[in-house]
Amino acid sequence: MTGPLAITITINGEPATRAVEPRLSLADFLRAEGFTGTHVGCEHGVCGACTIRVDGRTARGCLTLAVQCDGLEVETIEGATGNGCVADLQDAFIENNALQCGFCTPGMLLTADELLQENVSPTRTEIREHLSGNYCRCTGYQAIVDAVEQVARQRAERT
Ligand code: FES
Ligand code: FES
């Protein structure tokens, strides 16, 4: 049996050195650190509620071990909303009623932002495909696609 391992993860720009059990998921680690916007739904990599960024790429917090992120940069929804990078998406989600309970929303925002960074003018099909790993049990997705499409247009107009 291996005991706790010392790791350092930079969370939203702040390094945190902790001793963690090797089997601790990154999602549980982050939630214990107070970043409870990382939601835990299926815990099997299916629903996308636990989506976070690791070194700039979205990842499943429930399928990633905290120890795998030793020395890496992790961004949670608290970081993304704090630095304003998803502010336009947040506004559009509200405007389009693209959230109800909000359980899926942190993961949706991070995944949508990733799409818009890679593809400034996605089609509705491309938006649906990119968000297909993020489940929403409330909205029926239409309003979410509307919101992402709206932000794509707004970002294109600003450039
Ligand atoms: S909780 Fe991680 S994908 Fe569902
Ligand atoms: S708003 Fe409830 S799960 Fe998406």
mmCIF file of C-alpha atoms and ligand atoms in Angstrom:
data_model
loop_
_atom_site.group_PDB
_atom_site.id
_atom_site.type_symbol
_atom_site.label_atom_id
_atom_site.label_comp_id
_atom_site.label_asym_id
_atom_site.label_seq_id
_atom_site.Cartn_x
_atom_site.Cartn_y
_atom_site.Cartn_z
ATOM 1 C CA MET A 1 0.000 0.000 0.000
ATOM 2 C CA THR A 2 1.263 3.418 -0.964
ATOM 3 C CA GLY A 3 0.592 6.245 1.455
ATOM 4 C CA PRO A 4 -0.115 9.892 0.674
ATOM 5 C CA LEU A 5 2.078 11.512 -1.956
ATOM 6 C CA ALA A 6 3.224 15.141 -1.942
ATOM 7 C CA ILE A 7 2.091 17.017 -5.030
ATOM 8 C CA THR A 8 2.017 20.627 -6.144
ATOM 9 C CA ILE A 9 -0.809 21.732 -8.420
ATOM 10 C CA THR A 10 -1.304 25.291 -9.548
ATOM 11 C CA ILE A 11 -5.021 25.960 -9.173
ATOM 12 C CA ASN A 12 -6.287 29.089 -10.886
ATOM 13 C CA GLY A 13 -2.795 30.555 -10.721
ATOM 14 C CA GLU A 14 -2.090 29.706 -7.066
ATOM 15 C CA PRO A 15 0.268 26.817 -6.292
ATOM 16 C CA ALA A 16 -0.992 24.345 -3.701
ATOM 17 C CA THR A 17 1.268 21.678 -2.211
ATOM 18 C CA ARG A 18 -0.640 18.881 -0.532
ATOM 19 C CA ALA A 19 -0.236 15.262 0.538
ATOM 20 C CA VAL A 20 -2.903 13.226 -1.256
ATOM 21 C CA GLU A 21 -3.894 9.610 -1.527
ATOM 22 C CA PRO A 22 -2.832 8.189 -4.920
ATOM 23 C CA ARG A 23 -6.426 7.215 -5.739
ATOM 24 C CA LEU A 24 -7.925 10.667 -5.089
ATOM 25 C CA SER A 25 -9.607 12.082 -8.188
ATOM 26 C CA LEU A 26 -8.792 15.587 -9.300
ATOM 27 C CA ALA A 27 -12.486 16.498 -8.989
ATOM 28 C CA ASP A 28 -12.612 15.403 -5.352
ATOM 29 C CA PHE A 29 -9.282 17.121 -4.687
ATOM 30 C CA LEU A 30 -10.546 20.404 -6.137
ATOM 31 C CA ARG A 31 -13.842 20.240 -4.277
ATOM 32 C CA ALA A 32 -11.996 19.626 -1.005
ATOM 33 C CA GLU A 33 -9.942 22.744 -1.791
ATOM 34 C CA GLY A 34 -13.188 24.718 -2.028
ATOM 35 C CA PHE A 35 -13.599 24.730 -5.813
ATOM 36 C CA THR A 36 -17.070 23.277 -5.681
ATOM 37 C CA GLY A 37 -17.996 24.534 -9.144
ATOM 38 C CA THR A 38 -16.352 21.310 -10.286
ATOM 39 C CA HIS A 39 -19.460 19.169 -10.057
ATOM 40 C CA VAL A 40 -19.457 15.417 -9.674
ATOM 41 C CA GLY A 41 -22.238 13.568 -11.440
ATOM 42 C CA CYS A 42 -21.597 10.167 -12.944
ATOM 43 C CA GLU A 43 -17.983 9.721 -11.743
ATOM 44 C CA HIS A 44 -17.462 7.596 -14.862
ATOM 45 C CA GLY A 45 -16.372 10.122 -17.464
ATOM 46 C CA VAL A 46 -19.773 10.280 -19.122
ATOM 47 C CA CYS A 47 -21.636 13.440 -18.057
ATOM 48 C CA GLY A 48 -19.018 16.214 -18.224
ATOM 49 C CA ALA A 49 -20.144 17.884 -14.989
ATOM 50 C CA CYS A 50 -16.590 17.657 -13.649
ATOM 51 C CA THR A 51 -14.972 19.383 -16.645
ATOM 52 C CA ILE A 52 -11.906 21.444 -15.758
ATOM 53 C CA ARG A 53 -8.824 22.582 -17.689
ATOM 54 C CA VAL A 54 -5.446 20.953 -17.225
ATOM 55 C CA ASP A 55 -2.639 22.911 -18.858
ATOM 56 C CA GLY A 56 -5.227 24.675 -20.992
ATOM 57 C CA ARG A 57 -7.112 21.613 -22.257
ATOM 58 C CA THR A 58 -10.458 20.470 -20.932
ATOM 59 C CA ALA A 59 -10.362 17.216 -19.007
ATOM 60 C CA ARG A 60 -12.632 15.061 -16.875
ATOM 61 C CA GLY A 61 -11.895 15.739 -13.230
ATOM 62 C CA CYS A 62 -13.441 12.420 -12.233
ATOM 63 C CA LEU A 63 -11.186 10.396 -14.538
ATOM 64 C CA THR A 64 -8.020 12.320 -13.710
ATOM 65 C CA LEU A 65 -6.090 11.526 -10.574
ATOM 66 C CA ALA A 66 -4.841 14.458 -8.538
ATOM 67 C CA VAL A 67 -1.355 12.936 -8.545
ATOM 68 C CA GLN A 68 -1.335 12.984 -12.360
ATOM 69 C CA CYS A 69 -1.522 16.780 -12.166
ATOM 70 C CA ASP A 70 1.599 17.212 -10.059
ATOM 71 C CA GLY A 71 3.443 20.184 -11.552
ATOM 72 C CA LEU A 72 0.557 21.127 -13.860
ATOM 73 C CA GLU A 73 -1.790 24.104 -14.106
ATOM 74 C CA VAL A 74 -5.441 23.450 -13.387
ATOM 75 C CA GLU A 75 -8.197 25.942 -14.077
ATOM 76 C CA THR A 76 -11.649 25.521 -12.586
ATOM 77 C CA ILE A 77 -14.832 27.403 -13.384
ATOM 78 C CA GLU A 78 -13.999 29.714 -10.457
ATOM 79 C CA GLY A 79 -10.780 30.673 -12.240
ATOM 80 C CA ALA A 80 -12.461 31.099 -15.610
ATOM 81 C CA THR A 81 -15.234 33.257 -14.216
ATOM 82 C CA GLY A 82 -12.783 35.167 -12.026
ATOM 83 C CA ASN A 83 -10.604 36.202 -14.959
ATOM 84 C CA GLY A 84 -13.593 37.045 -17.132
ATOM 85 C CA CYS A 85 -12.783 34.670 -19.998
ATOM 86 C CA VAL A 86 -16.283 33.164 -19.996
ATOM 87 C CA ALA A 87 -18.180 36.319 -19.002
ATOM 88 C CA ASP A 88 -19.790 36.662 -22.439
ATOM 89 C CA LEU A 89 -20.857 33.020 -22.343
ATOM 90 C CA GLN A 90 -22.323 33.488 -18.864
ATOM 91 C CA ASP A 91 -24.325 36.498 -20.084
ATOM 92 C CA ALA A 92 -25.535 34.618 -23.154
ATOM 93 C CA PHE A 93 -26.562 31.577 -21.106
ATOM 94 C CA ILE A 94 -28.675 33.819 -18.887
ATOM 95 C CA GLU A 95 -30.115 35.743 -21.833
ATOM 96 C CA ASN A 96 -31.061 32.551 -23.684
ATOM 97 C CA ASN A 97 -32.311 30.623 -20.629
ATOM 98 C CA ALA A 98 -29.585 28.088 -21.294
ATOM 99 C CA LEU A 99 -29.535 26.883 -17.716
ATOM 100 C CA GLN A 100 -32.087 25.741 -15.219
ATOM 101 C CA CYS A 101 -30.616 23.844 -12.267
ATOM 102 C CA GLY A 102 -27.086 24.871 -13.295
ATOM 103 C CA PHE A 103 -25.512 21.517 -12.518
ATOM 104 C CA CYS A 104 -24.064 21.137 -16.005
ATOM 105 C CA THR A 105 -23.273 24.816 -16.506
ATOM 106 C CA PRO A 106 -19.651 25.048 -15.304
ATOM 107 C CA GLY A 107 -18.646 22.193 -17.590
ATOM 108 C CA MET A 108 -20.723 23.572 -20.449
ATOM 109 C CA LEU A 109 -19.087 26.985 -20.172
ATOM 110 C CA LEU A 110 -15.544 25.608 -20.157
ATOM 111 C CA THR A 111 -16.266 23.245 -23.044
ATOM 112 C CA ALA A 112 -18.014 25.933 -25.080
ATOM 113 C CA ASP A 113 -15.155 28.341 -24.497
ATOM 114 C CA GLU A 114 -12.703 25.703 -25.668
ATOM 115 C CA LEU A 115 -14.701 25.283 -28.881
ATOM 116 C CA LEU A 116 -14.793 29.020 -29.558
ATOM 117 C CA GLN A 117 -11.051 29.289 -29.031
ATOM 118 C CA GLU A 118 -10.486 26.587 -31.637
ATOM 119 C CA ASN A 119 -13.265 27.500 -34.049
ATOM 120 C CA VAL A 120 -14.400 31.121 -34.191
ATOM 121 C CA SER A 121 -17.416 30.388 -36.363
ATOM 122 C CA PRO A 122 -18.798 26.940 -35.551
ATOM 123 C CA THR A 123 -21.952 25.620 -37.163
ATOM 124 C CA ARG A 124 -24.799 24.494 -34.920
ATOM 125 C CA THR A 125 -23.805 20.909 -35.707
ATOM 126 C CA GLU A 126 -20.222 21.607 -34.643
ATOM 127 C CA ILE A 127 -21.458 23.212 -31.418
ATOM 128 C CA ARG A 128 -23.622 20.171 -30.679
ATOM 129 C CA GLU A 129 -20.768 17.797 -31.460
ATOM 130 C CA HIS A 130 -18.305 19.663 -29.272
ATOM 131 C CA LEU A 131 -20.759 19.777 -26.364
ATOM 132 C CA SER A 132 -21.870 16.172 -26.857
ATOM 133 C CA GLY A 133 -19.800 14.997 -23.880
ATOM 134 C CA ASN A 134 -21.573 17.422 -21.551
ATOM 135 C CA TYR A 135 -25.006 16.248 -20.506
ATOM 136 C CA CYS A 136 -27.832 18.551 -19.502
ATOM 137 C CA ARG A 137 -30.911 17.016 -17.939
ATOM 138 C CA CYS A 138 -32.907 20.262 -17.950
ATOM 139 C CA THR A 139 -32.692 22.445 -21.021
ATOM 140 C CA GLY A 140 -33.023 20.208 -24.059
ATOM 141 C CA TYR A 141 -29.788 21.761 -25.406
ATOM 142 C CA GLN A 142 -31.469 24.105 -27.915
ATOM 143 C CA ALA A 143 -30.966 27.190 -25.751
ATOM 144 C CA ILE A 144 -27.375 26.205 -24.997
ATOM 145 C CA VAL A 145 -26.578 25.975 -28.697
ATOM 146 C CA ASP A 146 -28.334 29.331 -29.221
ATOM 147 C CA ALA A 147 -26.174 30.914 -26.514
ATOM 148 C CA VAL A 148 -22.903 29.540 -27.877
ATOM 149 C CA GLU A 149 -23.830 30.568 -31.401
ATOM 150 C CA GLN A 150 -24.617 34.069 -30.155
ATOM 151 C CA VAL A 151 -21.247 34.389 -28.445
ATOM 152 C CA ALA A 152 -19.447 33.146 -31.548
ATOM 153 C CA ARG A 153 -21.118 35.957 -33.500
ATOM 154 C CA GLN A 154 -20.306 38.541 -30.817
ATOM 155 C CA ARG A 155 -16.661 37.487 -30.578
ATOM 156 C CA ALA A 156 -16.338 37.573 -34.388
ATOM 157 C CA GLU A 157 -17.774 41.112 -34.449
ATOM 158 C CA ARG A 158 -15.250 42.256 -31.857
ATOM 159 C CA THR A 159 -12.234 41.009 -33.844
HETATM 160 S S1 FES B 1 -18.617 13.311 -13.052
HETATM 161 FE FE1 FES B 1 -16.967 13.294 -14.441
HETATM 162 S S2 FES B 1 -17.838 12.911 -16.366
HETATM 163 FE FE2 FES B 1 -19.502 12.756 -14.961
HETATM 164 S S1 FES B 2 -29.275 23.119 -16.402
HETATM 165 FE FE1 FES B 2 -29.759 21.379 -15.163
HETATM 166 S S2 FES B 2 -28.417 19.845 -15.916
HETATM 167 FE FE2 FES B 2 -28.163 21.481 -17.319
#
